[in-house]
Short mmCIF file of C-alpha atoms in Angstrom, two decimals:
data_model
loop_
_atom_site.label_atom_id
_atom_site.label_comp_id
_atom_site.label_asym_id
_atom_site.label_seq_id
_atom_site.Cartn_x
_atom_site.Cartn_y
_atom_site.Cartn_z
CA UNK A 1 0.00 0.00 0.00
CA UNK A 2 1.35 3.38 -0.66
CA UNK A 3 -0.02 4.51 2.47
CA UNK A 4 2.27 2.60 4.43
CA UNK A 5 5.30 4.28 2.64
CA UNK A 6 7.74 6.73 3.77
CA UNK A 7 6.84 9.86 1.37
CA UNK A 8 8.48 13.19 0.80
CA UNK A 9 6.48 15.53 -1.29
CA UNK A 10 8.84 18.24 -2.43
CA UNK A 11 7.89 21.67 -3.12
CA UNK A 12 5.42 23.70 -0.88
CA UNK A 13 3.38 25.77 -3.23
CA UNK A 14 0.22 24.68 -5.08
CA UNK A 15 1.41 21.38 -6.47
CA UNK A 16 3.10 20.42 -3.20
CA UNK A 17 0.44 21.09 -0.77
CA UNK A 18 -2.13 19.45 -3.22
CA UNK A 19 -0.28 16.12 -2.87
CA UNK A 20 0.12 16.47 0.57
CA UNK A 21 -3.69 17.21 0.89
CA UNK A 22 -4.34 14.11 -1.03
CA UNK A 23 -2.21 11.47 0.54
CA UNK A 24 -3.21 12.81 4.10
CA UNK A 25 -6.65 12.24 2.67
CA UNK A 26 -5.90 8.54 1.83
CA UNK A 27 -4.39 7.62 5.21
CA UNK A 28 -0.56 8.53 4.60
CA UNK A 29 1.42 10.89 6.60
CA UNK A 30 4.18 12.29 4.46
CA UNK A 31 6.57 15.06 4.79
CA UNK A 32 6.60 18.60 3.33
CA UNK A 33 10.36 19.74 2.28
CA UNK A 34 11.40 22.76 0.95
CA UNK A 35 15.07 23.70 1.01
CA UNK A 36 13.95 27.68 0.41
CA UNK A 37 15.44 28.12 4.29
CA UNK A 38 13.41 31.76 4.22
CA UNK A 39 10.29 29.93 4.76
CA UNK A 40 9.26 29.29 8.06
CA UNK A 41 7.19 26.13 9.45
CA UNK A 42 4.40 28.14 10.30
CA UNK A 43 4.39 29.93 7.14
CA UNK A 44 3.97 26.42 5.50
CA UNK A 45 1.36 25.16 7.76
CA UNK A 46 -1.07 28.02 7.11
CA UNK A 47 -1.14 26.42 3.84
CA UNK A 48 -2.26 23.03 5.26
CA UNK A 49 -5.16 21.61 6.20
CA UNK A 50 -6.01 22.45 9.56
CA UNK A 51 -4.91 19.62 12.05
CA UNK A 52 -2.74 18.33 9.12
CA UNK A 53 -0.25 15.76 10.86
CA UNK A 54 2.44 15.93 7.63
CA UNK A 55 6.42 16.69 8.95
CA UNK A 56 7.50 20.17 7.55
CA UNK A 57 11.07 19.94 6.96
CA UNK A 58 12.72 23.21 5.37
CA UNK A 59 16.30 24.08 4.17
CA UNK A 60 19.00 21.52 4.46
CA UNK A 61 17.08 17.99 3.46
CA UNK A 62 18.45 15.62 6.72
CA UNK A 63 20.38 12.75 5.93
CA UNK A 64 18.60 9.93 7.53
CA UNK A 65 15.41 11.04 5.62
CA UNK A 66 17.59 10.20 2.60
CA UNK A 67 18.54 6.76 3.57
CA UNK A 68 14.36 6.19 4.56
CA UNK A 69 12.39 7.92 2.21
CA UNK A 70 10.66 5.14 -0.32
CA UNK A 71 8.68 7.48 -2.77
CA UNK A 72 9.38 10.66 -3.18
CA UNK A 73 6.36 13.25 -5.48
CA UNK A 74 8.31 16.39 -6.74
CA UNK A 75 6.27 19.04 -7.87
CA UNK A 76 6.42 19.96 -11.95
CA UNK A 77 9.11 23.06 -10.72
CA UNK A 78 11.49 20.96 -9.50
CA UNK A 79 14.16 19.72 -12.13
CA UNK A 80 14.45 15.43 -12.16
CA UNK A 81 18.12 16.08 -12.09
CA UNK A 82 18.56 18.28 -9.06
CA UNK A 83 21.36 16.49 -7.01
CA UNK A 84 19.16 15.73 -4.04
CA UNK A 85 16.55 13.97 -6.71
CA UNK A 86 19.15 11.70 -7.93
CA UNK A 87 20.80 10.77 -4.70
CA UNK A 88 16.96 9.76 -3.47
CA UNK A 89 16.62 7.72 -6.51
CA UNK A 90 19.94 6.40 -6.61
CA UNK A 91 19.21 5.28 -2.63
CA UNK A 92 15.84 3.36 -4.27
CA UNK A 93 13.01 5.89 -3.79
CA UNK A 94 10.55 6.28 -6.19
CA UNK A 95 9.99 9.45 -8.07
CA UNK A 96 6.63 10.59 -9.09
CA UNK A 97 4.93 13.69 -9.66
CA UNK A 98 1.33 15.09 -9.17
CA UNK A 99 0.21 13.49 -12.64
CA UNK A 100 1.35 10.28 -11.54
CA UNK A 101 0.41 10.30 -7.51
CA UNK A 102 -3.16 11.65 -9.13
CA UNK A 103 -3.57 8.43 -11.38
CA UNK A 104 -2.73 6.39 -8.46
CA UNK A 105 -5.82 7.17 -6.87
CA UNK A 106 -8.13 8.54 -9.24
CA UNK A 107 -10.88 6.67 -11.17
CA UNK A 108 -12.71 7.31 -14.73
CA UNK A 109 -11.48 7.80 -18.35
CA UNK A 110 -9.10 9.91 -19.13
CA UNK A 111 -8.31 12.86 -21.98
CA UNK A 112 -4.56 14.32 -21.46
CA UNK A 113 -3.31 17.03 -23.70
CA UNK A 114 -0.14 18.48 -24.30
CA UNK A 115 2.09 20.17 -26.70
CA UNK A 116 4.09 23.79 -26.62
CA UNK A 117 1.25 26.02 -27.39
CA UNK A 118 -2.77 25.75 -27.65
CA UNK A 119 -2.75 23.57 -24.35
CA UNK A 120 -4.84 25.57 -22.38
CA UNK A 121 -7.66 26.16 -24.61
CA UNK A 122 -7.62 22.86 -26.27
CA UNK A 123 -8.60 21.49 -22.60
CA UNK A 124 -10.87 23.80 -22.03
CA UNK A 125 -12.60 23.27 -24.99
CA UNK A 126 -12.64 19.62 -24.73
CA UNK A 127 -13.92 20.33 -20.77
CA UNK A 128 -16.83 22.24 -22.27
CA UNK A 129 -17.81 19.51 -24.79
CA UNK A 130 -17.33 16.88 -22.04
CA UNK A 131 -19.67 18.41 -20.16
CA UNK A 132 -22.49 18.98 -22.75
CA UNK A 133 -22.42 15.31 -22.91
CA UNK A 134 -21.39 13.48 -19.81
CA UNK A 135 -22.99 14.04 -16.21
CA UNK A 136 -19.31 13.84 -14.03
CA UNK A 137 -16.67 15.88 -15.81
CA UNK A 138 -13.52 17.22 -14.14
CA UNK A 139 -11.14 19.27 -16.50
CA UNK A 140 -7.53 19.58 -14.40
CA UNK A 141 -4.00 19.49 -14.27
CA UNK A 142 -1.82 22.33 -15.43
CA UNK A 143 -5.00 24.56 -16.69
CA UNK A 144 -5.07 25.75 -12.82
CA UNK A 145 -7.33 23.04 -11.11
CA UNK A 146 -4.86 20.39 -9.43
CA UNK A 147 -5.35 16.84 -10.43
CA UNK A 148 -4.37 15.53 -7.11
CA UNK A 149 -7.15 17.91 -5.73
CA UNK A 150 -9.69 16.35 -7.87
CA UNK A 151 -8.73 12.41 -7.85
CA UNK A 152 -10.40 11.69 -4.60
CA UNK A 153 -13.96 12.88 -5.57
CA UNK A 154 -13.98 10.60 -9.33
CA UNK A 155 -15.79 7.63 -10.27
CA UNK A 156 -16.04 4.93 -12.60
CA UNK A 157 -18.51 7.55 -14.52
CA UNK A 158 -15.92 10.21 -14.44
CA UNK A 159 -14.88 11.62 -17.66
CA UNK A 160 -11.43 13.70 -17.23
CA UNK A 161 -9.91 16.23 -19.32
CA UNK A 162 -6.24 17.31 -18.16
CA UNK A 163 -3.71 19.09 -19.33
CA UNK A 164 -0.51 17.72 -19.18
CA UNK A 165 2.89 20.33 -19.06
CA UNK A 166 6.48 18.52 -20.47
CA UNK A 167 7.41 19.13 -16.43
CA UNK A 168 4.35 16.96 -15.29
CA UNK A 169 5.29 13.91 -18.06
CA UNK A 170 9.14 13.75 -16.63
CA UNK A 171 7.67 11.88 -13.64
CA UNK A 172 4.88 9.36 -14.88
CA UNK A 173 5.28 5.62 -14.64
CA UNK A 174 1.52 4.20 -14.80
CA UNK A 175 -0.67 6.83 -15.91
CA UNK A 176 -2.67 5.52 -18.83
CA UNK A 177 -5.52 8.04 -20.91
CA UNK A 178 -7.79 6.44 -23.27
CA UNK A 179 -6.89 9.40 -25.20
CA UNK A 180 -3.56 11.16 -25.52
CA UNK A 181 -2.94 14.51 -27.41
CA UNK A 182 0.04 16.40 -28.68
CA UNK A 183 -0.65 19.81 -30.20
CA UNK A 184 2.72 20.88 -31.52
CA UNK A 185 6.21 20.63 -30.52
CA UNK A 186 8.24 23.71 -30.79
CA UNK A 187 11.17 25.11 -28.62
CA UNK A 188 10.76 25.72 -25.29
CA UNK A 189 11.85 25.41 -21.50
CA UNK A 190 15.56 24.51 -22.80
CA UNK A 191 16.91 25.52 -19.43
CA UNK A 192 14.83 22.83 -18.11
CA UNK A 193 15.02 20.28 -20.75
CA UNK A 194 18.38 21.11 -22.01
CA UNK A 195 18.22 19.40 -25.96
CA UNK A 196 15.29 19.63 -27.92
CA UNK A 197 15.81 16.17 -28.44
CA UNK A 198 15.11 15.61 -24.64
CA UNK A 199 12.28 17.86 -24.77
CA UNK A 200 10.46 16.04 -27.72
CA UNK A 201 11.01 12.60 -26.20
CA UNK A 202 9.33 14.30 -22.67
CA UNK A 203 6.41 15.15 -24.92
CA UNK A 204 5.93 11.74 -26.40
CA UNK A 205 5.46 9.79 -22.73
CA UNK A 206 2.06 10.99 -22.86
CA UNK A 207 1.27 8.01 -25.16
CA UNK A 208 3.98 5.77 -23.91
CA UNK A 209 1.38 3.45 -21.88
CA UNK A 210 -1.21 3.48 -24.30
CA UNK A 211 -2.10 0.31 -26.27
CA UNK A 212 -4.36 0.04 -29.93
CA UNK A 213 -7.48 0.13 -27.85
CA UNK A 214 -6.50 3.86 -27.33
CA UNK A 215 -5.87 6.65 -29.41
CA UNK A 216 -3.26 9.65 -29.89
CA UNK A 217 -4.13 12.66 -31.59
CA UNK A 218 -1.34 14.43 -33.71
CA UNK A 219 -0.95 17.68 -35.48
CA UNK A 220 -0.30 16.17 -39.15
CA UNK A 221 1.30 19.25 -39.97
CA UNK A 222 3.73 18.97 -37.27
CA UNK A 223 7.10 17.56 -38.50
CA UNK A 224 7.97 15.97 -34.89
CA UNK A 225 4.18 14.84 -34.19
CA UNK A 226 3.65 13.34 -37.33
CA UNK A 227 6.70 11.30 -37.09
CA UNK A 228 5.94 9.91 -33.72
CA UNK A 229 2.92 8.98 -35.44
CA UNK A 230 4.50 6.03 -36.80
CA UNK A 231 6.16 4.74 -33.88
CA UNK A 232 3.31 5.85 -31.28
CA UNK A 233 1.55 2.53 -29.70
CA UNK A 234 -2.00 3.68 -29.72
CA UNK A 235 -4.22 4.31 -32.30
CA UNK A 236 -3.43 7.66 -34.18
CA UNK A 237 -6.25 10.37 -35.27
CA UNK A 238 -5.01 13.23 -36.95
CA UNK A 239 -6.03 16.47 -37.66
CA UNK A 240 -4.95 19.15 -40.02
CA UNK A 241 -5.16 23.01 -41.16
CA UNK A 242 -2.91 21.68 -44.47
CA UNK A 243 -4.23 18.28 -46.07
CA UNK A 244 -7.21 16.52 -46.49
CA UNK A 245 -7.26 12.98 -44.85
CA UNK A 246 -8.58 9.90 -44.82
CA UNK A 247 -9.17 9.41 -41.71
CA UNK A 248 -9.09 12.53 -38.76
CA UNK A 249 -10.25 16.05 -38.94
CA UNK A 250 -9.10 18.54 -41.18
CA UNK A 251 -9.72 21.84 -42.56
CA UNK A 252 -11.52 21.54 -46.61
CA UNK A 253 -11.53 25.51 -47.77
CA UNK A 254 -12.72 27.20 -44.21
CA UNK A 255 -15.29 23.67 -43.27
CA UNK A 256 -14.00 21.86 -40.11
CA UNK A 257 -14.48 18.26 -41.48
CA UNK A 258 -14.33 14.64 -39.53
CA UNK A 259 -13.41 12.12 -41.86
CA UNK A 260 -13.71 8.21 -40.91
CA UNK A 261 -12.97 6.18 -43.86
CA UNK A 262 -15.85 6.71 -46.29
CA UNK A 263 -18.07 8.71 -44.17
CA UNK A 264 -17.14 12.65 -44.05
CA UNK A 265 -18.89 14.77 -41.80
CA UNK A 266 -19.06 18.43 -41.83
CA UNK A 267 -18.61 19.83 -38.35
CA UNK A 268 -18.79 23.46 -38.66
CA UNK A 269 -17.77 26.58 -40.73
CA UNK A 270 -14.63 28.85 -39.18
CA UNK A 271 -17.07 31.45 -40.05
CA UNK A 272 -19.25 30.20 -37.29
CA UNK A 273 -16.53 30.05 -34.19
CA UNK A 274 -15.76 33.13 -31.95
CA UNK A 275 -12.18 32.59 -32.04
CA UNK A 276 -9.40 34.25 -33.22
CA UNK A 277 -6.74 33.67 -35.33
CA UNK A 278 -5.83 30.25 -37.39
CA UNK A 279 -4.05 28.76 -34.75
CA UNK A 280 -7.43 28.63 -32.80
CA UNK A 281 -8.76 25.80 -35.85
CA UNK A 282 -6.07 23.93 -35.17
CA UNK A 283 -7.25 24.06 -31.14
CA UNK A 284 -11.08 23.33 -32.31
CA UNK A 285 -9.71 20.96 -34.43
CA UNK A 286 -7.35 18.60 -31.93
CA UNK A 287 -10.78 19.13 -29.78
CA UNK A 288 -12.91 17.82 -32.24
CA UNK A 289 -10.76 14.52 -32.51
CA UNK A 290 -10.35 14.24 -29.12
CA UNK A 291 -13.92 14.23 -28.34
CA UNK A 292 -14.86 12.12 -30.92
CA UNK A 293 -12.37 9.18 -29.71
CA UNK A 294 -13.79 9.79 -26.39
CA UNK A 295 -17.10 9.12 -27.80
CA UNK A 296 -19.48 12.30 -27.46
CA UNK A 297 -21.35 12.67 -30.44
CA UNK A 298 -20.72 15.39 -33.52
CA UNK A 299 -24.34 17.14 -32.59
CA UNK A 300 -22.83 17.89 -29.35
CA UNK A 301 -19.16 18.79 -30.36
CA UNK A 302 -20.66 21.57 -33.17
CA UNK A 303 -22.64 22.57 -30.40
CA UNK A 304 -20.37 23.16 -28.12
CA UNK A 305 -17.67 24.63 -30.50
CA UNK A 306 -19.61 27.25 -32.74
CA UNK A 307 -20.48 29.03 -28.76
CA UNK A 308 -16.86 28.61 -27.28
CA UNK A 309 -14.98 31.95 -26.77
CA UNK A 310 -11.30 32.68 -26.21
CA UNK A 311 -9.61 31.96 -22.40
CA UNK A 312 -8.70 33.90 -19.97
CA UNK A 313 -4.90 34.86 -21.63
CA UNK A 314 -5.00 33.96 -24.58
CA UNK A 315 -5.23 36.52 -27.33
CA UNK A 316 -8.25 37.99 -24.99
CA UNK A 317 -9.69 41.18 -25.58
CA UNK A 318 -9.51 43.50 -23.04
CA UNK A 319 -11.27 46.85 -23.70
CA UNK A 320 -10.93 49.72 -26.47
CA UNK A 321 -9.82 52.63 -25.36
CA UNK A 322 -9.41 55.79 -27.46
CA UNK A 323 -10.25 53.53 -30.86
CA UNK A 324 -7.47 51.34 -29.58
CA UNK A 325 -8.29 47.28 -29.29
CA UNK A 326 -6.29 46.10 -26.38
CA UNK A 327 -5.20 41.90 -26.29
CA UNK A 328 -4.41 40.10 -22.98
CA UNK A 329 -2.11 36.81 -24.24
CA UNK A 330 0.04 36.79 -21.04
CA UNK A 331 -0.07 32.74 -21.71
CA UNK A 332 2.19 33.30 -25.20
CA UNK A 333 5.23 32.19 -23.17
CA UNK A 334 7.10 31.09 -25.96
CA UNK A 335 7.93 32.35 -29.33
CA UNK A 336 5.59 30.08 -31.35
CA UNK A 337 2.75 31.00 -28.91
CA UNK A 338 3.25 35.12 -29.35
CA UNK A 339 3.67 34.63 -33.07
CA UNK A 340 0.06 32.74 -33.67
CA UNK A 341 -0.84 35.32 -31.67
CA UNK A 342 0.95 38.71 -33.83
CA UNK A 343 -0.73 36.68 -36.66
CA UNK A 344 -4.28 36.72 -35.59
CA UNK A 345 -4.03 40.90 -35.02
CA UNK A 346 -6.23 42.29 -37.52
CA UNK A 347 -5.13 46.04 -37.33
CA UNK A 348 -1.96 48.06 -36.76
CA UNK A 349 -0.21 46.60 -33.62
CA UNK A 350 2.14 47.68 -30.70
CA UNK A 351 3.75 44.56 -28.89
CA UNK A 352 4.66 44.36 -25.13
CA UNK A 353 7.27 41.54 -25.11
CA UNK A 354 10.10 40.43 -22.96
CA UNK A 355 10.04 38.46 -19.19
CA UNK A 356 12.34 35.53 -18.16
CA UNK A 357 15.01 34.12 -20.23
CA UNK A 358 14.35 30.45 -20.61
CA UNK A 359 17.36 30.49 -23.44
CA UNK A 360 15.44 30.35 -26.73
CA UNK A 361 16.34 32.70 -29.78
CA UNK A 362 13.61 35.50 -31.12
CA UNK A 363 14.37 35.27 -34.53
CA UNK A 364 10.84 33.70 -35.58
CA UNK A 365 9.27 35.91 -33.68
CA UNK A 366 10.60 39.14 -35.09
CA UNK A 367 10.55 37.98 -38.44
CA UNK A 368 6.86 37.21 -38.19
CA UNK A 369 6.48 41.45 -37.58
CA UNK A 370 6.49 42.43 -41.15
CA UNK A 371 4.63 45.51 -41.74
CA UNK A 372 1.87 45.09 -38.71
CA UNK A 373 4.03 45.98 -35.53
CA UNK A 374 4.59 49.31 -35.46
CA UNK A 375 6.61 49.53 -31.71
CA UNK A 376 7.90 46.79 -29.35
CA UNK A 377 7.57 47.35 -26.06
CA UNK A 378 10.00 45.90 -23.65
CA UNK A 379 10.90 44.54 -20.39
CA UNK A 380 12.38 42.11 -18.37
CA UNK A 381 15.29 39.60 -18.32
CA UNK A 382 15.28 39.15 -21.93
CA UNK A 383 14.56 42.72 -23.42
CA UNK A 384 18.28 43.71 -24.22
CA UNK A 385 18.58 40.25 -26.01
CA UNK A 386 15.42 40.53 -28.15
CA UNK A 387 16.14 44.09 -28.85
CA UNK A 388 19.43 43.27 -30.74
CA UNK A 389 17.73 40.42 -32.40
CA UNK A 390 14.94 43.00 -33.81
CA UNK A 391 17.85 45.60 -35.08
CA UNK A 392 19.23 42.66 -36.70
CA UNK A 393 16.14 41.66 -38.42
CA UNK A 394 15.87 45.59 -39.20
CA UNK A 395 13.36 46.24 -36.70
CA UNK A 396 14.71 49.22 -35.07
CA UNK A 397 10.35 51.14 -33.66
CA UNK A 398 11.94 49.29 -29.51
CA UNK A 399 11.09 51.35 -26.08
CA UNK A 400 12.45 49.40 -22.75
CA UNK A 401 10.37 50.09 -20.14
CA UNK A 402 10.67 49.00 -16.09
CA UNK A 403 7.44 47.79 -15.70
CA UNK A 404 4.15 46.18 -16.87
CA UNK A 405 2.21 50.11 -16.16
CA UNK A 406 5.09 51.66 -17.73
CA UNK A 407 4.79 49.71 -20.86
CA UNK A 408 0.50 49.96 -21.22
CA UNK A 409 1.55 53.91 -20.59
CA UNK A 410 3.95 53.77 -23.05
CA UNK A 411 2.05 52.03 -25.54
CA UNK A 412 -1.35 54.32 -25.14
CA UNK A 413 0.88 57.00 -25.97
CA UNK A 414 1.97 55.82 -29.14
CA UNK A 415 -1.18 53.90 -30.15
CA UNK A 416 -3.01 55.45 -32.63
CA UNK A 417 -7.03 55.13 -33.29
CA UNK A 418 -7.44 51.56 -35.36
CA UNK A 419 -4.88 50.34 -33.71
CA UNK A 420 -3.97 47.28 -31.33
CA UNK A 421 -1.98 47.33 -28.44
CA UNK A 422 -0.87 43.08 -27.27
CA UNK A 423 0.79 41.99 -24.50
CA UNK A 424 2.02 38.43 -26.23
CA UNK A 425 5.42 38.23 -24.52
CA UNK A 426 7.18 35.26 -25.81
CA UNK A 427 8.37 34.63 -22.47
CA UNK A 428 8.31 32.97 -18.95
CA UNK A 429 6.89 35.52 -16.30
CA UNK A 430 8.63 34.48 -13.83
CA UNK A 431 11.06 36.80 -11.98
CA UNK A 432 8.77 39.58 -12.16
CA UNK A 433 5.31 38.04 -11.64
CA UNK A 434 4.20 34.61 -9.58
CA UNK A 435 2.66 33.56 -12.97
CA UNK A 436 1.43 34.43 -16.46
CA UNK A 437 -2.61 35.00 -14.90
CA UNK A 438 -0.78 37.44 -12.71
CA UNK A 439 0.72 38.94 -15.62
CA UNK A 440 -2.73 39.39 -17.33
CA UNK A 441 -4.33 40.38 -14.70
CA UNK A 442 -2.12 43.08 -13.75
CA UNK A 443 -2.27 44.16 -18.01
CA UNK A 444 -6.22 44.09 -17.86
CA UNK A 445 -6.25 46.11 -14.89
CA UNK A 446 -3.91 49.11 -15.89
CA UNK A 447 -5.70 48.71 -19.54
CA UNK A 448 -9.08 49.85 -17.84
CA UNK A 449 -7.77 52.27 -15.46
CA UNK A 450 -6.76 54.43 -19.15
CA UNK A 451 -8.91 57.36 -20.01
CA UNK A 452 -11.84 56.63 -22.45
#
C-alpha cells in the first residue's frame, strides 16, 4: 500500500500542498520539504489543512530522511536532475509527480493534452464539450485546477480532461488516458530540458502506456508529431489546417471536417466560431478529434464549439480605449505561442514583449512582424537580447520600459485610433510576476484604469 510508505512531497506551493492534501486524505502521513530556508514552518502550515499531521522539513534535506524515504512526489518546478533527486533515486526511492500520484488514486477515463502552445484552450474546450455530454466531468491538471485535488472525488462515470505540461510527463510511470494529445512541438523550457531532443522525447510519454485500444491525436502538420505517429503505440487520429485525410479532422476551404474512412462529416464553418486567429482551428480541431475518440457525439461537439470563446490569456480582448483594441495573451510564453498570436491581429499593432530568459532565440518571432508591428515594447530579463535580435532583423520602432504600467503607458501613448496594443510576450513571467494569470491580470487592470 502506498499509504504505508515513507513519502516526501517536495515543493510547498500549489502542487506540493495538493499532494500532501491528497495522501493525508488517503491515510498517509508524508513530509513537506522545501530547502527555500526563508520559509518558516508556520508559514507552511497556514497552507495546510487544519490539524494536518504531515512533517515540515525546510532548508537543508536531513540525511537519515535520505537513507528512509521510499517514494518521493516532486512538484512539476522541480528539475528530475537536481542532485538531491538523484541521490533519493539512486538510494531506491521512487519518483513521481502530481500526474502520476493523481492516477494512483483517481478513477474514470481519461483525456490528457499536451504540446508547446494551444494547451490551455484545447482542454478547455474539450472540458466544455465533455460536459455537454457526460454528467461527471472534471477538467484539471496544469490549466489551474490540481489533479491531485480532484482524484479523490472521481468515479467509474468520471470523464477527465487534463492538461498535461512537459514538467508533469518527466515523472509518470503508470498513468494511462484512453486518449492522448500532442498539439505541436516547438522550442521551449531549454533551461529545463536542455536538448530539444530531450524535450520532444518528454512530450511523447504521454502516449507511452497506451495500447491500440486507445488513441493519440497528432498535429499532421507537425514535422515531430507526425513522425511519432509512426512509432506511437496507440491508435493515431489526426487532424490538419494543411491536407485533407482519410481518416481525422481537417480543414476543406474554411469547413472543419471529420473524416472516418468513407463517411465525411461536416462539423462546422470557421465562419461560425468566436475565435481568433488560425491557430485557434487547429485548437477546435485537436478538440474535435479528441472528443470524438472519447465518444461524445458530432451534434454535441458543433454545439459546443460554434459558442466557445477565447480563455482567460490567450489573445483575450480587453477593452478599447481611445479607438485602440487592447489583447491580454500573457499565456504566449514562448515564441511560437506570441507569433500565432501577432498573426491573428487584424489592425496596426504595438507589442509588449520580454520576461524571463528560458534560453530560446527570437528570430521567428521578429521575423513574423512584417509591416503590422509598429513599436515593441519591452521589459524584463530578456529585453536587451530581443532588442538586438529586432535591429538585426531591421526592426529598429523598440522602447524598454521598467514595468508592466510603464509599458500599457507607453504604448497608449503611441497607439493610434485603429490600432492594437498586445501583451504576447514570448516569455516565462517568472522573476517579475508569480505567474502568467498574474501577468494578465495586472495588463487588464492598468488597460481599464486608461482614459476613455
Amino acid at each position: 500500500m502506498i499509504t504505508d510508505k515513507k513519502i516526501v512531497v517536495i515543493g510547498s506551493g500549489v502542487s506540493g500542498v495538493g499532494a500532501v492534501k491528497l495522501l493525508e486524505a488517503a491515510g498517509a502521513v508524508p513530509t513537506l520539504y522545501d530547502s527555500n530556508e526563508k520559509l518558516t514552518e508556520a508559514e507552511v502550515r497556514k497552507r495546510l489543512p487544519e490539524g494536518s499531521k504531515c512533517k515540515v522539513v525546510l532548508g537543508e534535506f536531513p540525511e537519515n530522511l535520505k537513507k528512509e524515504t521510499e517514494l518521493v512526489v516532486l512538484s512539476p518546478g522541480v528539475p528530475v536532475d537536481l542532485p538531491l533527486v538523484e541521490e533519493l533515486r539512486t538510494n531506491g526511492a521512487a519518483i513521481w509527480g502530481e500526474v502520476e500520484l493523481a492516477y494512483h488514486f483517481g478513477k474514470g477515463k481519461i483525456a490528457a493534452i499536451t504540446g508547446t502552445n494551444g494547451k490551455t484552450t484545447t482542454t478547455t474546450l474539450v472540458g466544455e464539450i465533455f460536459k455537454s455530454y457526460y454528467p461527471e466531468v472534471f477538467v484539471v491538471g496544469n490549466i489551474g485546477t490540481a489533479y491531485t485535488q480532484e482524484a479523490l472525488k472521481m468515479t467509474d462515470n468520471s470523464v477527465i480532461a487534463a492538461e498535461i505540461s512537459s514538467f508533469q510527463l518527466e515523472t509518470i510511470e503508470n498513468f494511462h488516458p484512453k486518449v492522448s494529445a500532442i498539439l505541436n512541438i516547438t522550442p521551449d523550457h531549454l533551461n529545463r530540458h536542455h536538448t530539444m531532443q530531450c524535450y520532444i522525447e518528454t512530450k511523447e510519454k504521454i502516449a507511452e502506456n497506451q495500447t491500440r485500444d486507445d488513441t493519440c491525436v497528432l498535429n499532421y502538420d507537425d514535422e515531430e508529431t507526425r513522425r511519432f505517429g509512426g512509432s506511437c503505440k496507440a491508435s493515431v487520429l489526426y487532424f490538419s489546417r494543411e491536407h485533407i485525410l482519410d481518416q481525422g479532422v481537417y480543414m476543406d476551404g474554411t469547413a472543419i471536417v471529420y473524416a472516418d474512412e468513407s463517411v465525411r462529416t461536416k462539423i462546422c464553418d470557421v465562419s461560425e466560431l468566436k475565435l481568433l486567429g488560425t491557430h485557434n482551428y487547429e485548437n477546435v480541431m485537436a478538440a474535435v478529434a479528441i472528443a470524438a475518440a472519447m465518444g461524445v457525439p458530432f451534434p454535441y461537439i458543433r454545439e459546443t464549439v460554434i459558442h466557445f470563446t477565447a480563455v482567460e490569456h490567450r489573445i483575450e480582448f480587453v477593452a478599447e480605449k481611445k479607438g485602440v483594441a487592447y489583447y491580454n495573451d500573457s499565456k504566449g510564453t514562448n515564441t511560437d505561442a506570441s507569433i500565432k498570436a501577432v498573426q491573428a491581429m487584424n489592425r496596426p499593432t504595438i507589442v509588449i514583449g520580454g520576461g524571463y530568459d528560458k534560453h530560446v532565440t527570437f528570430d521567428d518571432w521578429i521575423a513574423c512582424f512584417g509591416d503590422k508591428v509598429k513599436w515593441l515594447v519591452l521589459l524584463g530579463q530578456t529585453a536587451n537580447q530581443i532588442a538586438e535580435t529586432a535591429k538585426k532583423h531591421g526592426f529598429t520602432h523598440i522602447v524598454f520600459t521598467e514595468s508592466l504600467e510603464e509599458a500599457v503607458q507607453v504604448c497608449a501613448g503611441k497607439a493610434e485610433s485603429g490600432d492594437a496594443v498586445l501583451l504576447s510576450p514570448a516569455c516565462a513571467s517568472w522573476g517579475m510576476f508569480d505567474n502568467y494569470e498574474q501577468r494578465g491580470r495586472m495588463f487588464k487592470d492598468y488597460v481599464r484604469a486608461l482614459p476613455e
